[in-house]
Amino acid sequence: MTAHFTLGRSTRMVALACLMLSGAGVAYTAAAADPAAWPRVESSVAQDRAVEARVAEILKRMSLEEKVGQILQVEIQYITPEDIRKYHVGSVLNGGGSLPNRNKYATPGEWLALADSFYEASMDTSDGGVAIPIIWGSDAVHGHNNVIGATLFPHNVGLGAMHDPALMQKVGEVTALEVRATGIDWTFAPTIAVARNDRWGRTYESYSEDPALVKSYAGAVVTGLQGKSGTSEFLDVNHVVATAKHFLGDGGTDGGDDQGDAKMSEQELRDIHGAGYVTAIEAGVQTVMASFSSWNGTKMHGNKYMLTDVLKDRMGFDGFVVGDWNGHGQVPGCTNASCPTAVNAGLDLFMVIEDWKQLYANTLDQVKSGVIPVARLDDAVSRILRVKLRAGLFDKGKPSARGVAGQDDIIGRPENRAIARQAVRESLVLLKNAGHVLPIAPKSTILVAGDAADNIGKQSGGWTISWQGDGNVNSDFPGATSIYAGIRDAAAEAGGTAILSVDGSYDKKPDVAVVVFGENPYAEGQGDIETVEFEPGNKQSLALLKKLKADGIPVVSVFLSGRPMWVNPEINASDAFVAAWLPGTEGAGVADVLVAGADGTARHDFTGRLSFSWPKTPLQDELNKGKPGYDPQFALGYGLDYAGAGVGPGLLAEDVAGVKSASLEDLHLFAGRAYGPWLVKIQDAHNTQQISGSYAALPSGAAKASLVDKDVQGDAIRLEWLKDAPVSLIMSDGPAFDWTAYAAAGAEISFDLNIVDAPEGDVTLALRCGEGCERSVVLNPMLEGAEGAGWKTVSVPLVCFADGQDFSRISEPFRLGTSGPAEMVVANISLNISGPSSQGCPLR
């Protein structure tokens, strides 16, 4: 979510006259600014006279200060109940990986306790203010994915392959119920982006490249989440407020650049990217989230034409528009702490993080001075009140007293998991089945291999407990089933045996091997890639497939990915190949289709069909049916099944343009997320704490860490040393890597460093090569004058660690240490061979 770009507002010669849109401060060509070209949409939720009268009555009693407070949504780590009481803040959110008490294992009771404390503060009228219940929003994007034990569905990229709107409604219903169990009122879902470039890191949040499919899903999901409008279930205690996001064009940015610029005509913006909003609004969606992205150079958070003229006035949306994570701060002329342009453009609720008190003060001053008209503020507050009244927040009491809140039998209950398991089955797409190796015959000995075979975190992808989906182990998913466990159970039922061997080794030759592999978890811009080639230049998974194939074992590949990818070599090395996407917690759904029953017949057939076209080359990132030059490897709608007895393609071309050679290249260690297999941790003499979400702290109180923004959201680690005790930021838990060739090539460890408060003692950088093997250098000579000077790139050649260092088995590639008090921020840790550093070795 954050400041991913620098917007250059260059002056361009245009042939057509320009129409200046007041408030947005942006010039559009007259031909490109036609609200009448957009559809009129009639929401199934009509305005109610009683609700409108109550909105007007509450608004009349509110002070200016209360109104400004209502248009702020603040992250739960940066606000207290007392703040809500004092500033009358209208909403809170928990970002990805942000949990009550910063506890990854927070129970539903802990979620409810925090929700109750916020609610009670918002209803406190001891200062003479108006009682307006707060609304809590959360990214429940594939189930209630922040909560341990929740039912996690396949990500949208897989759900799209089901082509089943009725099941999508059930997915929404289950998600709403589990969210309600923790006292939360509102989810930032569904994402109804139409992803058109598969390099985009949020492709897996899109149902399809096909706007018609997205349109068919949007209304169904909204209905599932909110309940059917016009009935008693609409926004009752078993449903939540939904969000259609991100308005508009987030899936169409140039080059698939997250938060980038959608360079396209208004017709394309409307017909491709606006399709889902029609059915979402018809279904009564109550909130819309503005996109980080731009349309032809204009940031959506500041685009009055799109937010007001099109969405509200033309399309008839009468709920409220919420911003994305500090998205207003990207609007030209704005900062995170001040952005009247966004309010005047039609943003109703700021999503603001650390700078919310400054934003409150500045917005209040801007209303008083007339920069923000009072009428615009009143409209924003009225929209927020309207949604809160429709959601019954004024009448339902505190969160813990609403419906299923606090019930122990809701989150992850069997009937919820059964729906997720069905979704997994329906999402699987069979690309190849040579020799009809599938379904796997009963009584078979099945070797289950690959690093994702018994890895629920990897099969669930990003937005899973933590924002990036990293740092999770199977024990973090009580009640869930890995793909291996599902195959093991299915094989046993059919009289066979499944053996887990991640590296593919075995004592007795199996009848068949199922290899589960694919992308490591990521989220948002941290998942943007250069090409759509899987494992470019480093074909570890392919080597495993070829090894098993060479042993004469039939190979079934189960490929996990958040997007279509170029996998021709992997398909060629497989007898059967299944696109399994990111299936979530119910891995048994994979076995339901792969493993035959005891009678030898398939228990379930493949019904999934591609909702995204798959590429013939690594360079086919923008591959969409109906576009000129459309030439996919597997077309939109492709998918084999047992009934049709198809076997799929023969040998696919591997020697194609864009394939990366297996040569030394820069190696990312941390760039917004830890690159697998590494994990990022903080460590003192007695304890180690993984940074698996937005925050971490050592039990000793010696240090704490949090994710902060440098270039994009959460791409840097702020480490605060709180005591005079040594603490290190480390990368560990990977297998030993051989960096001998990197050392010989003159590679260097490089990272960006911002020293906010310098320590008095030494700052060291170390590498470790196993027990008792460490070499460190003191960085102080490189850091002179760095305190308070902003970001600095530090580069240390591997040769500086050469004395006693064994580069053939690097077990910890990064260890930055010092003693407090101190504060430093670290970003973009990498091993670079792109050029020699001018810094050389630090000398004292």
CSV table of N, CA, C and O in Angstrom, one decimal, residues 11 22 39 42 44 147 184 204 226 246 390 465 543 545 549 590 615 693 738 749 769:
chain,number,residue,atom,x,y,z
A,11,THR,N,4.3,19.0,-18.2
A,11,THR,CA,3.3,19.6,-19.1
A,11,THR,C,3.3,19.0,-20.4
A,11,THR,O,4.4,18.8,-21.0
A,22,SER,N,-12.6,21.4,-10.5
A,22,SER,CA,-12.3,22.0,-9.2
A,22,SER,C,-12.1,21.0,-8.1
A,22,SER,O,-12.8,20.0,-8.1
A,39,PRO,N,-22.2,4.1,-16.6
A,39,PRO,CA,-23.5,3.6,-16.3
A,39,PRO,C,-24.2,4.2,-15.1
A,39,PRO,O,-23.5,4.5,-14.1
A,42,GLU,N,-28.4,1.5,-10.0
A,42,GLU,CA,-29.4,1.6,-8.9
A,42,GLU,C,-29.1,0.6,-7.8
A,42,GLU,O,-29.1,-0.6,-8.0
A,44,SER,N,-29.6,-1.7,-4.6
A,44,SER,CA,-30.7,-2.4,-4.0
A,44,SER,C,-31.0,-1.9,-2.6
A,44,SER,O,-32.0,-2.3,-2.0
A,147,VAL,N,-6.4,-14.1,11.9
A,147,VAL,CA,-6.7,-14.8,13.2
A,147,VAL,C,-6.3,-16.3,13.1
A,147,VAL,O,-6.6,-17.0,12.1
A,184,ILE,N,-15.5,-7.6,14.9
A,184,ILE,CA,-15.2,-6.6,13.8
A,184,ILE,C,-16.4,-6.5,12.9
A,184,ILE,O,-17.1,-7.4,12.6
A,204,TYR,N,-2.9,-12.1,-7.6
A,204,TYR,CA,-3.7,-13.2,-6.9
A,204,TYR,C,-4.9,-12.6,-6.2
A,204,TYR,O,-5.8,-13.4,-5.8
A,226,GLN,N,-22.4,-9.0,3.2
A,226,GLN,CA,-23.4,-8.1,3.9
A,226,GLN,C,-24.7,-8.7,4.2
A,226,GLN,O,-25.5,-8.1,5.0
A,246,HIS,N,-10.0,-1.8,-5.7
A,246,HIS,CA,-9.6,-0.5,-5.4
A,246,HIS,C,-10.0,0.4,-6.6
A,246,HIS,O,-9.6,0.2,-7.7
A,390,ARG,N,-27.1,2.1,9.0
A,390,ARG,CA,-27.5,0.9,8.2
A,390,ARG,C,-26.9,-0.4,8.8
A,390,ARG,O,-27.6,-1.4,8.8
A,465,ILE,N,-2.0,-14.5,8.3
A,465,ILE,CA,-1.6,-14.1,9.7
A,465,ILE,C,-0.7,-12.9,9.6
A,465,ILE,O,-1.0,-11.9,10.3
A,543,ALA,N,14.9,-29.2,-11.1
A,543,ALA,CA,15.9,-30.2,-10.8
A,543,ALA,C,15.3,-31.4,-10.1
A,543,ALA,O,15.6,-32.6,-10.4
A,545,LEU,N,12.1,-32.3,-10.2
A,545,LEU,CA,11.2,-33.0,-11.1
A,545,LEU,C,12.1,-33.9,-12.1
A,545,LEU,O,11.7,-35.1,-12.3
A,549,LYS,N,11.9,-38.0,-12.5
A,549,LYS,CA,11.6,-38.5,-13.9
A,549,LYS,C,12.7,-39.4,-14.4
A,549,LYS,O,12.4,-40.5,-15.0
A,590,VAL,N,-7.2,-30.7,-2.5
A,590,VAL,CA,-6.3,-31.1,-3.6
A,590,VAL,C,-6.4,-32.7,-3.8
A,590,VAL,O,-6.5,-33.2,-4.9
A,615,PRO,N,1.2,-18.0,-20.2
A,615,PRO,CA,2.1,-17.5,-21.2
A,615,PRO,C,2.9,-18.6,-21.9
A,615,PRO,O,3.3,-19.6,-21.3
A,693,GLY,N,5.2,-10.2,11.5
A,693,GLY,CA,4.1,-9.3,11.1
A,693,GLY,C,4.7,-7.9,11.1
A,693,GLY,O,5.8,-7.7,10.8
A,738,ASP,N,26.2,-21.6,-0.5
A,738,ASP,CA,27.6,-21.5,-1.0
A,738,ASP,C,27.8,-20.2,-1.7
A,738,ASP,O,27.3,-20.0,-2.8
A,749,ILE,N,27.8,-7.2,0.5
A,749,ILE,CA,26.6,-7.1,1.2
A,749,ILE,C,26.2,-5.6,1.2
A,749,ILE,O,27.0,-4.7,1.6
A,769,CYS,N,28.7,-18.8,9.5
A,769,CYS,CA,28.8,-20.0,8.7
A,769,CYS,C,28.8,-21.3,9.5
A,769,CYS,O,29.6,-22.2,9.3
